[in-house]
Amino acid sequence: MRVLITGAKGQLGTDLLDAFGGRLPAAGSAVFAGDHLVSTHEVLGCDLEDFSLTDANATMEFVTSYRPDLIIHGAAYTAVDRAESEPDLAMAVNRDGTANVVAAARAVDAKVLAISTDYVFDGSGTRPYLPSDEPNPISVYGSTKLAGELACGEETTIVRTSWVAGFHGANIVKTILRLASDGTAMTFVDDQFGCPTLAADLAVALVRLAERPPGGILHATNFGPTTWFELARRVVTTAGFDPDLVTPIATADRLPAPPASRPMYSVLDGDALLAAGVGPLPKWEDSLDRLVRLLVA
Ligand SMILES: NC(=O)c1ccc[n+]([C@@H]2O[C@H](COP(=O)([O-])OP(=O)(O)OC[C@H]3O[C@@H](n4cnc5c(N)ncnc54)[C@H](OP(=O)(O)O)[C@@H]3O)[C@@H](O)[C@H]2O)c1
């Protein structure tokens, strides 16, 4: 297949370029990847420095000149807190940009896998969210990503993921390692529950998913829920720093509160992905350990 990856310079996009190019992405599990990473795809990436997906004409021109069979739409406005003060830009990228990608894909009859987020849910759930559960975002970012989902046609496969960290780009794991190496004490909330996801594992899962018929919503995360506190403490411990650098705090006690509200519970149910023949993704602890070891090596 000819595969186009939007957001190719982002943390997921970089790993997607590797995975669709037949290479194991950094910190990825060779066991999970199995023999799925074969170099039978021709891959091209694009990002904001090439053109903005908010420009419908530029998007159409780029897609119709490359004529992909598959587009993995990973590009997004991802600054969750900043989105609260830039709602128009976030909406332009996450809703209109997605609509432009889908329209261009239709013009060349390409399949689309669009990446979305656990932040489409309000977090009031008490069991893992099913793809069919009613979204109810509580942040601008979540609202714009839901608007992006709604801009996808039925022929688009929507893959929701959560708490993504990878070897490339900026993420919380790198921030924790930097602070810990300075001996800086950190507090992390221990009452928000979700599933961490290693970008490399998600990229490999998407290679597998690309072989399936399109359509529907799927949830793809590493296996098992945790809290931000547990995640932070595992990063510090695995890297060999003092675990007591990280202490727990309740969301209500975070002062000042961050601009954007986060769901208190956004664990995603992965059974639909399993039914599609993909996964389970590795346990979050194993994937996080691999990432941390690579980052500190
Ligand atoms: N990170 C998470 O925890 C998380 C959780 C759930 C779902 N997701 C979803 O997973 C996907 C990948 O996330 P990520 O963490 O890899 O994001 P990322 O590192 O922020 O990468 C997103 C990429 O999209 C590009 N982009 C932004 N606006 C654009 C535009 N108008 N036109 C073209 N490209 C544009 C960005 O370029 P610039 O850097 O130059 O702006 C960036 O390279 C996104 O759809 C995100 O919503 C992420």
PDB file of C-alpha atoms in Angstrom, residues 22-273:
ATOM      1  CA  GLY A  22       9.017  -2.020   8.096  1.00  0.00           C
ATOM      2  CA  ARG A  23      11.205  -0.926  11.035  1.00  0.00           C
ATOM      3  CA  LEU A  24      10.542  -1.527  14.745  1.00  0.00           C
ATOM      4  CA  PRO A  25       9.874   1.931  16.263  1.00  0.00           C
ATOM      5  CA  ALA A  26      12.114   3.034  19.155  1.00  0.00           C
ATOM      6  CA  ALA A  27      11.249   1.265  22.447  1.00  0.00           C
ATOM      7  CA  GLY A  28       8.839  -1.006  20.599  1.00  0.00           C
ATOM      8  CA  SER A  29       8.416  -4.657  21.534  1.00  0.00           C
ATOM      9  CA  ALA A  30       9.768  -7.089  18.931  1.00  0.00           C
ATOM     10  CA  VAL A  31       7.523  -9.754  20.467  1.00  0.00           C
ATOM     11  CA  PHE A  32       4.388  -7.646  19.999  1.00  0.00           C
ATOM     12  CA  ALA A  33       5.457  -6.536  16.523  1.00  0.00           C
ATOM     13  CA  GLY A  34       5.953 -10.162  15.495  1.00  0.00           C
ATOM     14  CA  ASP A  35       6.276 -10.493  11.749  1.00  0.00           C
ATOM     15  CA  HIS A  36       3.872  -7.669  10.928  1.00  0.00           C
ATOM     16  CA  LEU A  37       6.575  -5.110  10.200  1.00  0.00           C
ATOM     17  CA  VAL A  38       7.263  -6.010   6.608  1.00  0.00           C
ATOM     18  CA  SER A  39       8.519  -3.418   4.150  1.00  0.00           C
ATOM     19  CA  THR A  40       5.699  -3.867   1.707  1.00  0.00           C
ATOM     20  CA  HIS A  41       4.377  -0.349   2.180  1.00  0.00           C
ATOM     21  CA  GLU A  42       5.504   2.829   0.503  1.00  0.00           C
ATOM     22  CA  VAL A  43       5.254   5.555   3.116  1.00  0.00           C
ATOM     23  CA  LEU A  44       5.151   9.336   2.967  1.00  0.00           C
ATOM     24  CA  GLY A  45       4.794  11.718   5.891  1.00  0.00           C
ATOM     25  CA  CYS A  46       3.516  15.288   5.974  1.00  0.00           C
ATOM     26  CA  ASP A  47       3.364  17.845   8.742  1.00  0.00           C
ATOM     27  CA  LEU A  48       2.621  21.490   9.431  1.00  0.00           C
ATOM     28  CA  GLU A  49       5.903  22.606   7.888  1.00  0.00           C
ATOM     29  CA  ASP A  50       4.742  21.149   4.530  1.00  0.00           C
ATOM     30  CA  PHE A  51       1.242  22.670   4.612  1.00  0.00           C
ATOM     31  CA  SER A  52      -1.599  23.138   7.086  1.00  0.00           C
ATOM     32  CA  LEU A  53      -4.437  20.640   7.027  1.00  0.00           C
ATOM     33  CA  THR A  54      -6.728  23.591   7.723  1.00  0.00           C
ATOM     34  CA  ASP A  55      -6.086  24.587   4.086  1.00  0.00           C
ATOM     35  CA  ALA A  56      -8.588  22.442   2.158  1.00  0.00           C
ATOM     36  CA  ASN A  57      -7.024  23.148  -1.243  1.00  0.00           C
ATOM     37  CA  ALA A  58      -3.473  22.393  -0.110  1.00  0.00           C
ATOM     38  CA  THR A  59      -4.652  19.169   1.540  1.00  0.00           C
ATOM     39  CA  MET A  60      -6.549  18.086  -1.573  1.00  0.00           C
ATOM     40  CA  GLU A  61      -3.584  18.919  -3.817  1.00  0.00           C
ATOM     41  CA  PHE A  62      -1.101  17.008  -1.660  1.00  0.00           C
ATOM     42  CA  VAL A  63      -3.284  13.933  -1.314  1.00  0.00           C
ATOM     43  CA  THR A  64      -4.340  13.767  -4.958  1.00  0.00           C
ATOM     44  CA  SER A  65      -0.747  14.090  -6.155  1.00  0.00           C
ATOM     45  CA  TYR A  66       0.511  11.256  -3.877  1.00  0.00           C
ATOM     46  CA  ARG A  67      -2.645   9.132  -4.301  1.00  0.00           C
ATOM     47  CA  PRO A  68      -2.313   7.009  -1.137  1.00  0.00           C
ATOM     48  CA  ASP A  69      -4.301   3.839  -0.523  1.00  0.00           C
ATOM     49  CA  LEU A  70      -4.364   4.602   3.191  1.00  0.00           C
ATOM     50  CA  ILE A  71      -4.074   7.776   5.276  1.00  0.00           C
ATOM     51  CA  ILE A  72      -3.196   7.553   8.957  1.00  0.00           C
ATOM     52  CA  HIS A  73      -4.444  10.869  10.267  1.00  0.00           C
ATOM     53  CA  GLY A  74      -2.342  11.522  13.380  1.00  0.00           C
ATOM     54  CA  ALA A  75      -1.948  15.302  13.050  1.00  0.00           C
ATOM     55  CA  ALA A  76      -3.799  17.329  15.643  1.00  0.00           C
ATOM     56  CA  TYR A  77      -3.759  20.382  17.811  1.00  0.00           C
ATOM     57  CA  THR A  78      -2.679  18.556  20.993  1.00  0.00           C
ATOM     58  CA  ALA A  79      -1.960  21.353  23.505  1.00  0.00           C
ATOM     59  CA  VAL A  80      -4.746  20.424  25.922  1.00  0.00           C
ATOM     60  CA  ASP A  81      -4.392  23.398  28.276  1.00  0.00           C
ATOM     61  CA  ARG A  82      -3.585  25.979  25.601  1.00  0.00           C
ATOM     62  CA  ALA A  83      -6.683  24.942  23.663  1.00  0.00           C
ATOM     63  CA  GLU A  84      -8.814  26.532  26.389  1.00  0.00           C
ATOM     64  CA  SER A  85      -7.580  29.950  25.218  1.00  0.00           C
ATOM     65  CA  GLU A  86      -7.232  29.023  21.497  1.00  0.00           C
ATOM     66  CA  PRO A  87     -10.526  27.228  20.827  1.00  0.00           C
ATOM     67  CA  ASP A  88     -10.862  28.491  17.259  1.00  0.00           C
ATOM     68  CA  LEU A  89      -7.431  27.259  16.219  1.00  0.00           C
ATOM     69  CA  ALA A  90      -7.949  23.923  17.972  1.00  0.00           C
ATOM     70  CA  MET A  91     -11.303  23.508  16.205  1.00  0.00           C
ATOM     71  CA  ALA A  92      -9.851  24.519  12.846  1.00  0.00           C
ATOM     72  CA  VAL A  93      -7.150  21.845  13.093  1.00  0.00           C
ATOM     73  CA  ASN A  94      -9.027  19.040  14.822  1.00  0.00           C
ATOM     74  CA  ARG A  95     -12.428  19.351  13.139  1.00  0.00           C
ATOM     75  CA  ASP A  96     -11.846  21.161   9.841  1.00  0.00           C
ATOM     76  CA  GLY A  97      -8.415  19.623   9.244  1.00  0.00           C
ATOM     77  CA  THR A  98      -9.919  16.173   9.733  1.00  0.00           C
ATOM     78  CA  ALA A  99     -12.801  16.977   7.385  1.00  0.00           C
ATOM     79  CA  ASN A 100     -10.272  18.125   4.767  1.00  0.00           C
ATOM     80  CA  VAL A 101      -8.285  14.889   5.106  1.00  0.00           C
ATOM     81  CA  VAL A 102     -11.435  12.774   4.753  1.00  0.00           C
ATOM     82  CA  ALA A 103     -12.605  14.761   1.697  1.00  0.00           C
ATOM     83  CA  ALA A 104      -9.223  14.375   0.016  1.00  0.00           C
ATOM     84  CA  ALA A 105      -9.165  10.655   0.852  1.00  0.00           C
ATOM     85  CA  ARG A 106     -12.558  10.251  -0.832  1.00  0.00           C
ATOM     86  CA  ALA A 107     -11.204  11.916  -3.969  1.00  0.00           C
ATOM     87  CA  VAL A 108      -8.574   9.180  -4.363  1.00  0.00           C
ATOM     88  CA  ASP A 109     -10.597   6.363  -2.759  1.00  0.00           C
ATOM     89  CA  ALA A 110      -8.156   5.999   0.149  1.00  0.00           C
ATOM     90  CA  LYS A 111      -8.983   4.405   3.507  1.00  0.00           C
ATOM     91  CA  VAL A 112      -8.525   6.633   6.574  1.00  0.00           C
ATOM     92  CA  LEU A 113      -7.500   5.686  10.101  1.00  0.00           C
ATOM     93  CA  ALA A 114      -8.096   8.788  12.250  1.00  0.00           C
ATOM     94  CA  ILE A 115      -6.583   8.995  15.727  1.00  0.00           C
ATOM     95  CA  SER A 116      -8.771  10.297  18.541  1.00  0.00           C
ATOM     96  CA  THR A 117      -8.687  10.469  22.301  1.00  0.00           C
ATOM     97  CA  ASP A 118     -10.067   9.315  25.647  1.00  0.00           C
ATOM     98  CA  TYR A 119     -10.736  13.022  26.332  1.00  0.00           C
ATOM     99  CA  VAL A 120     -13.980  12.750  24.343  1.00  0.00           C
ATOM    100  CA  PHE A 121     -15.410  11.195  27.559  1.00  0.00           C
ATOM    101  CA  ASP A 122     -16.341  13.125  30.687  1.00  0.00           C
ATOM    102  CA  GLY A 123     -14.772  10.626  33.086  1.00  0.00           C
ATOM    103  CA  SER A 124     -17.877   9.889  35.132  1.00  0.00           C
ATOM    104  CA  GLY A 125     -17.829   6.237  34.042  1.00  0.00           C
ATOM    105  CA  THR A 126     -17.230   3.394  36.466  1.00  0.00           C
ATOM    106  CA  ARG A 127     -16.178   0.694  33.995  1.00  0.00           C
ATOM    107  CA  PRO A 128     -13.911   0.866  30.934  1.00  0.00           C
ATOM    108  CA  TYR A 129     -15.439   2.979  28.162  1.00  0.00           C
ATOM    109  CA  LEU A 130     -16.768   1.080  25.162  1.00  0.00           C
ATOM    110  CA  PRO A 131     -16.458   2.627  21.680  1.00  0.00           C
ATOM    111  CA  SER A 132     -20.256   2.889  21.663  1.00  0.00           C
ATOM    112  CA  ASP A 133     -20.461   4.853  24.937  1.00  0.00           C
ATOM    113  CA  GLU A 134     -21.764   8.410  24.686  1.00  0.00           C
ATOM    114  CA  PRO A 135     -18.953  10.984  24.463  1.00  0.00           C
ATOM    115  CA  ASN A 136     -19.304  14.125  26.556  1.00  0.00           C
ATOM    116  CA  PRO A 137     -16.058  16.101  26.476  1.00  0.00           C
ATOM    117  CA  ILE A 138     -15.236  18.437  29.372  1.00  0.00           C
ATOM    118  CA  SER A 139     -12.419  20.397  27.679  1.00  0.00           C
ATOM    119  CA  VAL A 140     -11.993  22.418  24.497  1.00  0.00           C
ATOM    120  CA  TYR A 141      -9.453  19.890  23.225  1.00  0.00           C
ATOM    121  CA  GLY A 142     -11.869  17.006  23.862  1.00  0.00           C
ATOM    122  CA  SER A 143     -14.699  18.904  22.138  1.00  0.00           C
ATOM    123  CA  THR A 144     -12.581  19.610  19.070  1.00  0.00           C
ATOM    124  CA  LYS A 145     -11.447  15.981  18.819  1.00  0.00           C
ATOM    125  CA  LEU A 146     -15.056  14.819  19.086  1.00  0.00           C
ATOM    126  CA  ALA A 147     -15.963  17.305  16.349  1.00  0.00           C
ATOM    127  CA  GLY A 148     -13.184  15.709  14.299  1.00  0.00           C
ATOM    128  CA  GLU A 149     -14.693  12.262  14.878  1.00  0.00           C
ATOM    129  CA  LEU A 150     -18.065  13.553  13.731  1.00  0.00           C
ATOM    130  CA  ALA A 151     -16.430  15.000  10.601  1.00  0.00           C
ATOM    131  CA  CYS A 152     -15.260  11.494   9.635  1.00  0.00           C
ATOM    132  CA  GLY A 153     -17.463   9.548   7.282  1.00  0.00           C
ATOM    133  CA  GLU A 154     -18.661   6.050   8.090  1.00  0.00           C
ATOM    134  CA  GLU A 155     -15.863   4.655   5.951  1.00  0.00           C
ATOM    135  CA  THR A 156     -13.250   6.092   8.331  1.00  0.00           C
ATOM    136  CA  THR A 157     -11.837   3.957  11.139  1.00  0.00           C
ATOM    137  CA  ILE A 158     -11.544   6.031  14.331  1.00  0.00           C
ATOM    138  CA  VAL A 159      -8.922   4.799  16.781  1.00  0.00           C
ATOM    139  CA  ARG A 160      -9.113   6.359  20.232  1.00  0.00           C
ATOM    140  CA  THR A 161      -6.025   6.157  22.385  1.00  0.00           C
ATOM    141  CA  SER A 162      -4.860   7.692  25.677  1.00  0.00           C
ATOM    142  CA  TRP A 163      -1.864   8.981  27.639  1.00  0.00           C
ATOM    143  CA  VAL A 164       0.570   8.617  24.719  1.00  0.00           C
ATOM    144  CA  ALA A 165       4.335   8.784  25.239  1.00  0.00           C
ATOM    145  CA  GLY A 166       7.114   7.800  22.885  1.00  0.00           C
ATOM    146  CA  PHE A 167      10.805   8.200  22.199  1.00  0.00           C
ATOM    147  CA  HIS A 168      10.284  11.167  19.846  1.00  0.00           C
ATOM    148  CA  GLY A 169       8.741  14.528  20.657  1.00  0.00           C
ATOM    149  CA  ALA A 170       7.737  16.019  23.978  1.00  0.00           C
ATOM    150  CA  ASN A 171       5.844  14.058  26.611  1.00  0.00           C
ATOM    151  CA  ILE A 172       5.346  13.668  30.342  1.00  0.00           C
ATOM    152  CA  VAL A 173       7.837  10.796  30.668  1.00  0.00           C
ATOM    153  CA  LYS A 174      10.659  12.996  29.386  1.00  0.00           C
ATOM    154  CA  THR A 175       9.579  15.824  31.690  1.00  0.00           C
ATOM    155  CA  ILE A 176       9.599  13.510  34.715  1.00  0.00           C
ATOM    156  CA  LEU A 177      13.079  12.217  33.834  1.00  0.00           C
ATOM    157  CA  ARG A 178      14.426  15.766  33.436  1.00  0.00           C
ATOM    158  CA  LEU A 179      13.010  16.902  36.783  1.00  0.00           C
ATOM    159  CA  ALA A 180      14.171  13.747  38.567  1.00  0.00           C
ATOM    160  CA  SER A 181      17.704  14.125  37.241  1.00  0.00           C
ATOM    161  CA  ASP A 182      17.728  17.638  38.780  1.00  0.00           C
ATOM    162  CA  GLY A 183      16.505  16.187  42.085  1.00  0.00           C
ATOM    163  CA  THR A 184      13.255  18.155  41.767  1.00  0.00           C
ATOM    164  CA  ALA A 185      10.313  16.926  43.889  1.00  0.00           C
ATOM    165  CA  MET A 186       7.067  16.361  41.944  1.00  0.00           C
ATOM    166  CA  THR A 187       3.409  15.843  42.795  1.00  0.00           C
ATOM    167  CA  PHE A 188       1.098  13.796  40.557  1.00  0.00           C
ATOM    168  CA  VAL A 189      -2.599  13.166  40.899  1.00  0.00           C
ATOM    169  CA  ASP A 190      -3.545   9.727  42.171  1.00  0.00           C
ATOM    170  CA  ASP A 191      -7.276   9.979  41.493  1.00  0.00           C
ATOM    171  CA  GLN A 192      -7.303  10.194  37.657  1.00  0.00           C
ATOM    172  CA  PHE A 193      -7.372   6.764  36.044  1.00  0.00           C
ATOM    173  CA  GLY A 194      -6.423   5.931  32.475  1.00  0.00           C
ATOM    174  CA  CYS A 195      -4.281   3.671  30.280  1.00  0.00           C
ATOM    175  CA  PRO A 196      -0.800   4.767  29.222  1.00  0.00           C
ATOM    176  CA  THR A 197       0.111   4.043  25.598  1.00  0.00           C
ATOM    177  CA  LEU A 198       3.576   3.678  24.114  1.00  0.00           C
ATOM    178  CA  ALA A 199       3.599   5.379  20.708  1.00  0.00           C
ATOM    179  CA  ALA A 200       5.625   2.495  19.260  1.00  0.00           C
ATOM    180  CA  ASP A 201       3.052  -0.108  20.345  1.00  0.00           C
ATOM    181  CA  LEU A 202       0.204   1.956  18.931  1.00  0.00           C
ATOM    182  CA  ALA A 203       2.092   2.394  15.658  1.00  0.00           C
ATOM    183  CA  VAL A 204       2.551  -1.379  15.321  1.00  0.00           C
ATOM    184  CA  ALA A 205      -1.121  -1.949  16.193  1.00  0.00           C
ATOM    185  CA  LEU A 206      -2.084   0.472  13.416  1.00  0.00           C
ATOM    186  CA  VAL A 207       0.016  -1.470  10.894  1.00  0.00           C
ATOM    187  CA  ARG A 208      -1.960  -4.574  11.830  1.00  0.00           C
ATOM    188  CA  LEU A 209      -5.247  -2.679  11.764  1.00  0.00           C
ATOM    189  CA  ALA A 210      -4.504  -1.334   8.301  1.00  0.00           C
ATOM    190  CA  GLU A 211      -5.093  -4.837   6.952  1.00  0.00           C
ATOM    191  CA  ARG A 212      -8.680  -4.910   8.301  1.00  0.00           C
ATOM    192  CA  PRO A 213     -11.788  -3.590   6.580  1.00  0.00           C
ATOM    193  CA  PRO A 214     -12.401   0.109   7.356  1.00  0.00           C
ATOM    194  CA  GLY A 215     -15.079   1.725   9.511  1.00  0.00           C
ATOM    195  CA  GLY A 216     -16.138   1.935  13.142  1.00  0.00           C
ATOM    196  CA  ILE A 217     -14.546   3.139  16.367  1.00  0.00           C
ATOM    197  CA  LEU A 218     -11.865   1.161  18.197  1.00  0.00           C
ATOM    198  CA  HIS A 219      -9.942   1.768  21.432  1.00  0.00           C
ATOM    199  CA  ALA A 220      -6.192   1.087  21.424  1.00  0.00           C
ATOM    200  CA  THR A 221      -4.040   1.521  24.531  1.00  0.00           C
ATOM    201  CA  ASN A 222      -1.456  -0.460  26.421  1.00  0.00           C
ATOM    202  CA  PHE A 223      -2.946  -3.099  28.704  1.00  0.00           C
ATOM    203  CA  GLY A 224      -4.087  -2.089  32.175  1.00  0.00           C
ATOM    204  CA  PRO A 225      -5.174   1.087  33.950  1.00  0.00           C
ATOM    205  CA  THR A 226      -3.155   3.248  36.334  1.00  0.00           C
ATOM    206  CA  THR A 227      -2.976   6.770  37.768  1.00  0.00           C
ATOM    207  CA  TRP A 228      -0.607   9.602  36.855  1.00  0.00           C
ATOM    208  CA  PHE A 229       1.051   9.167  40.274  1.00  0.00           C
ATOM    209  CA  GLU A 230       1.738   5.463  39.709  1.00  0.00           C
ATOM    210  CA  LEU A 231       3.046   6.191  36.230  1.00  0.00           C
ATOM    211  CA  ALA A 232       5.380   8.946  37.455  1.00  0.00           C
ATOM    212  CA  ARG A 233       6.685   6.815  40.281  1.00  0.00           C
ATOM    213  CA  ARG A 234       7.411   3.936  37.919  1.00  0.00           C
ATOM    214  CA  VAL A 235       9.333   6.249  35.578  1.00  0.00           C
ATOM    215  CA  VAL A 236      11.491   7.510  38.432  1.00  0.00           C
ATOM    216  CA  THR A 237      12.054   4.048  39.907  1.00  0.00           C
ATOM    217  CA  THR A 238      12.907   2.414  36.588  1.00  0.00           C
ATOM    218  CA  ALA A 239      15.396   5.184  35.848  1.00  0.00           C
ATOM    219  CA  GLY A 240      17.101   4.568  39.197  1.00  0.00           C
ATOM    220  CA  PHE A 241      16.103   7.816  40.927  1.00  0.00           C
ATOM    221  CA  ASP A 242      14.687   8.190  44.435  1.00  0.00           C
ATOM    222  CA  PRO A 243      10.991   7.133  44.247  1.00  0.00           C
ATOM    223  CA  ASP A 244      10.147   9.602  47.031  1.00  0.00           C
ATOM    224  CA  LEU A 245      10.764  12.450  44.573  1.00  0.00           C
ATOM    225  CA  VAL A 246       7.183  11.733  43.448  1.00  0.00           C
ATOM    226  CA  THR A 247       4.311  12.202  45.888  1.00  0.00           C
ATOM    227  CA  PRO A 248       0.547  11.812  45.327  1.00  0.00           C
ATOM    228  CA  ILE A 249      -1.969  14.637  45.345  1.00  0.00           C
ATOM    229  CA  ALA A 250      -5.728  14.795  44.810  1.00  0.00           C
ATOM    230  CA  THR A 251      -6.945  16.585  41.680  1.00  0.00           C
ATOM    231  CA  ALA A 252      -8.968  18.973  43.862  1.00  0.00           C
ATOM    232  CA  ASP A 253      -5.792  19.961  45.739  1.00  0.00           C
ATOM    233  CA  ARG A 254      -3.817  20.967  42.613  1.00  0.00           C
ATOM    234  CA  LEU A 255      -3.336  24.720  42.900  1.00  0.00           C
ATOM    235  CA  PRO A 256      -3.491  26.475  40.607  1.00  0.00           C
ATOM    236  CA  ALA A 257      -5.729  24.046  38.734  1.00  0.00           C
ATOM    237  CA  PRO A 258      -4.638  23.548  35.095  1.00  0.00           C
ATOM    238  CA  PRO A 259      -6.778  25.461  32.556  1.00  0.00           C
ATOM    239  CA  ALA A 260      -8.334  22.298  31.059  1.00  0.00           C
ATOM    240  CA  SER A 261     -10.353  19.751  33.034  1.00  0.00           C
ATOM    241  CA  ARG A 262      -9.329  16.124  32.546  1.00  0.00           C
ATOM    242  CA  PRO A 263     -11.636  13.100  32.876  1.00  0.00           C
ATOM    243  CA  MET A 264     -11.209  11.473  36.300  1.00  0.00           C
ATOM    244  CA  TYR A 265     -11.691   8.046  34.719  1.00  0.00           C
ATOM    245  CA  SER A 266     -10.924   7.463  31.043  1.00  0.00           C
ATOM    246  CA  VAL A 267      -9.961   3.794  30.902  1.00  0.00           C
ATOM    247  CA  LEU A 268     -10.754   2.583  27.371  1.00  0.00           C
ATOM    248  CA  ASP A 269     -12.108  -0.905  26.713  1.00  0.00           C
ATOM    249  CA  GLY A 270      -9.946  -2.670  24.113  1.00  0.00           C
ATOM    250  CA  ASP A 271     -12.212  -5.640  23.315  1.00  0.00           C
ATOM    251  CA  ALA A 272     -13.293  -4.252  19.926  1.00  0.00           C
ATOM    252  CA  LEU A 273      -9.637  -4.056  18.911  1.00  0.00           C
TER     253      LEU A 273
END
